PDB file of C-alpha atoms in Angstrom:
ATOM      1  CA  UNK A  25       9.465   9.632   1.681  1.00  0.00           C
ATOM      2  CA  UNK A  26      12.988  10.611   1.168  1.00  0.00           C
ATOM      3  CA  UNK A  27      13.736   6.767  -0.001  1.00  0.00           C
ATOM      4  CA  UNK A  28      11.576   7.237  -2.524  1.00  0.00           C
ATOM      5  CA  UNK A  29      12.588  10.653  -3.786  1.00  0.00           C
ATOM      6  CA  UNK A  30      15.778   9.010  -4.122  1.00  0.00           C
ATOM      7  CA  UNK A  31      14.929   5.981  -5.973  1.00  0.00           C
ATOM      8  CA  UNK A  32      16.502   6.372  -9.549  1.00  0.00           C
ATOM      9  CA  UNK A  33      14.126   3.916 -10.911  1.00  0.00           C
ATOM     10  CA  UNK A  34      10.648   4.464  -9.340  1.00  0.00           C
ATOM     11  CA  UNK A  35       9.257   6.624 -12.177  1.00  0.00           C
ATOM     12  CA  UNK A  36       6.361   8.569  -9.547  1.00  0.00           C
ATOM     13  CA  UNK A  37       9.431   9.752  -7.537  1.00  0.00           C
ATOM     14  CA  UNK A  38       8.570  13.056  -8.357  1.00  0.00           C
ATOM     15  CA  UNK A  39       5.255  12.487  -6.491  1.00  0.00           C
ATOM     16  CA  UNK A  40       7.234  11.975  -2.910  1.00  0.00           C
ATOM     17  CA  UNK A  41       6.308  15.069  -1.069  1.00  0.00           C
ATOM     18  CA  UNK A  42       2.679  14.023  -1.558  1.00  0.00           C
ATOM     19  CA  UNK A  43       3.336  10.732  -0.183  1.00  0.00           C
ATOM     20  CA  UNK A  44       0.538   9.660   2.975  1.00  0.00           C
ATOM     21  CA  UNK A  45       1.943   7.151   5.173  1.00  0.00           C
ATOM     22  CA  UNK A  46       0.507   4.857   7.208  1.00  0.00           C
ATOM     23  CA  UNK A  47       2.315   3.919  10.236  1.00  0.00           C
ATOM     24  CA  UNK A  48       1.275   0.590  11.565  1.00  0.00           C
ATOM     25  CA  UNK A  49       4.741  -1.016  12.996  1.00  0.00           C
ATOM     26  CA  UNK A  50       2.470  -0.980  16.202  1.00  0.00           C
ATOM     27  CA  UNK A  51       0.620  -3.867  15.330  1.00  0.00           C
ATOM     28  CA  UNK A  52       1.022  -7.932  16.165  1.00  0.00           C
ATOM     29  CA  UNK A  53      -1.469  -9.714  14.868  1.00  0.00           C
ATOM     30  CA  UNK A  54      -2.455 -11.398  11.626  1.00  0.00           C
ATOM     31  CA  UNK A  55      -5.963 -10.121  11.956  1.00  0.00           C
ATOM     32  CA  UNK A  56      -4.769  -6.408  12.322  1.00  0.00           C
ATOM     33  CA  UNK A  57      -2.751  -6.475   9.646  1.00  0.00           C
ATOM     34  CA  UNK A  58      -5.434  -7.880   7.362  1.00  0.00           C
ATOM     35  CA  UNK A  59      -7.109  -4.848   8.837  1.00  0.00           C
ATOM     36  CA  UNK A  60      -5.008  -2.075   7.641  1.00  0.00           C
ATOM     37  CA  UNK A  61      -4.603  -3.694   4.164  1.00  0.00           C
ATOM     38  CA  UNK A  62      -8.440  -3.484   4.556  1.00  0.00           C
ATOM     39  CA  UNK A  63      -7.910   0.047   5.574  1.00  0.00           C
ATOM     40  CA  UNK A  64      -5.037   0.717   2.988  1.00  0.00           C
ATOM     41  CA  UNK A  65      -7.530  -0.557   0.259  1.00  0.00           C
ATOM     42  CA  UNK A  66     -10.513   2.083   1.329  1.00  0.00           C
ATOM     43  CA  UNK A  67      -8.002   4.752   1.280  1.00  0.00           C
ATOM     44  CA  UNK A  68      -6.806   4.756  -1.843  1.00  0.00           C
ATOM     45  CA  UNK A  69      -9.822   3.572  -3.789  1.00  0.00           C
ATOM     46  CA  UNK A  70     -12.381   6.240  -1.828  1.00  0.00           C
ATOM     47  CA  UNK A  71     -11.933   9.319  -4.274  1.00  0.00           C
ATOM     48  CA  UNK A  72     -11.660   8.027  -7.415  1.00  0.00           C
ATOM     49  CA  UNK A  73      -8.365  10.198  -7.799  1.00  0.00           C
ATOM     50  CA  UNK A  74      -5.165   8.336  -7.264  1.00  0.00           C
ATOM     51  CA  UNK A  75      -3.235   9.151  -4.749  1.00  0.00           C
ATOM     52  CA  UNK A  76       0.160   8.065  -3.288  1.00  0.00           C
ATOM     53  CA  UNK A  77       0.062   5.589   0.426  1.00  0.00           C
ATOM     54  CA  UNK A  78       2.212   3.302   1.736  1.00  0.00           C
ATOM     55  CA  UNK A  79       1.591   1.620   5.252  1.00  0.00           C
ATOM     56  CA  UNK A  80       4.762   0.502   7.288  1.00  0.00           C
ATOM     57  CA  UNK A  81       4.245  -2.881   9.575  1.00  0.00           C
ATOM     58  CA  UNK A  82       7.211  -3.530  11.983  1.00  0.00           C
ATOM     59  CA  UNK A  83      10.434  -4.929  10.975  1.00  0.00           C
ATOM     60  CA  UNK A  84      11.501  -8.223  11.046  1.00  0.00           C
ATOM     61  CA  UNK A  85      14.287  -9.021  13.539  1.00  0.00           C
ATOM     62  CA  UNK A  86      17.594  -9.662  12.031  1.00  0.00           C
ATOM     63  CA  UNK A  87      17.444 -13.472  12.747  1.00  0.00           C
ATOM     64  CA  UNK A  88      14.405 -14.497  13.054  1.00  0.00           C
ATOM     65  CA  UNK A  89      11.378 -14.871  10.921  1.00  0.00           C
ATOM     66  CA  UNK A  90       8.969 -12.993  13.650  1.00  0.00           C
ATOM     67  CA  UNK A  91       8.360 -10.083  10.890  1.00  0.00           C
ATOM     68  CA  UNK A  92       5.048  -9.875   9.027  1.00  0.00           C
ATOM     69  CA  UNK A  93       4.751 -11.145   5.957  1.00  0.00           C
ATOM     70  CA  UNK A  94       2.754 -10.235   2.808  1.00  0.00           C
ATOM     71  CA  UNK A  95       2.976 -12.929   0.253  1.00  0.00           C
ATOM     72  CA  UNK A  96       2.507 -10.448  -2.835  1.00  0.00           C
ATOM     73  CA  UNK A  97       4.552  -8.019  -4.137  1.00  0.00           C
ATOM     74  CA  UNK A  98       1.519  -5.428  -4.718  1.00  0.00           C
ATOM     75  CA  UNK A  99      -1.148  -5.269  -2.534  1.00  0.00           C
ATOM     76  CA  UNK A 100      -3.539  -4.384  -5.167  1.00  0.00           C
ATOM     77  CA  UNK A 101      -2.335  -4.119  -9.161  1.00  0.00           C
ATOM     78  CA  UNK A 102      -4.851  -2.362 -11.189  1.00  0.00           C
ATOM     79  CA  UNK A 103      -6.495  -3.396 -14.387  1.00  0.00           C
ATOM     80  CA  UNK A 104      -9.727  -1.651 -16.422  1.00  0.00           C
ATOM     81  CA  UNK A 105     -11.876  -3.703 -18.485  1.00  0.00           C
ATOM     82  CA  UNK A 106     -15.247  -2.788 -20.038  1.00  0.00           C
ATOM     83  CA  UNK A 107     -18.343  -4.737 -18.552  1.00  0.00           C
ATOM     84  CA  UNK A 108     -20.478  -6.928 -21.052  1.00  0.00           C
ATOM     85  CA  UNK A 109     -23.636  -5.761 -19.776  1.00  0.00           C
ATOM     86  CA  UNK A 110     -22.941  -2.335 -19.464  1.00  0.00           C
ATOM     87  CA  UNK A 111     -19.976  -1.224 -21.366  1.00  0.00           C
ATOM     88  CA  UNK A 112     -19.105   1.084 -18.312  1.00  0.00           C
ATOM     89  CA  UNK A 113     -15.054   0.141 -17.151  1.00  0.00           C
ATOM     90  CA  UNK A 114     -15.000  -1.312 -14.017  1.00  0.00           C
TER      91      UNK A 114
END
């Protein structure tokens, strides 16, 4: 949290103290991982009101390459469009 506070160019820094973290540097496996992105996902998209997560996975030893790895930079980057049939955003 206080790495964000402190980052001159993240412009929701002043959202910090409402941070929720995730802590999952307990995990091993490809298939848990995939399961707290899953989880990460549900979180934030449940309310309909944005709010601020980030999970943690365990680091990667200096080294090696026995670290997770996500591929993308974002998990999720969001986008609004209007549906044809509806006209509703989705």
């Amino acid at each position: 949290r206080v790495s964000w506070r402190n980052a001159p160019k993240c412009p929701n820094r002043r959202m910090w103290n409402s941070l929720r973290l995730l802590d999952k540097r307990h995990l091993r496996t490809n298939r848990e991982m995939f399961e707290a992105c899953l989880e990460h996902l549900e979180l934030v998209s449940r309310s309909g009101v944005t709010e601020s997560f980030m999970t943690v996975f365990r680091a990667q030893t200096p080294g090696t390459k026995d670290g997770p790895r996500v591929w993308n930079d974002q998990l999720v980057q969001y986008a609004g469009y209007k549906m044809p049939q509806t006209g509703q955003e989705e």
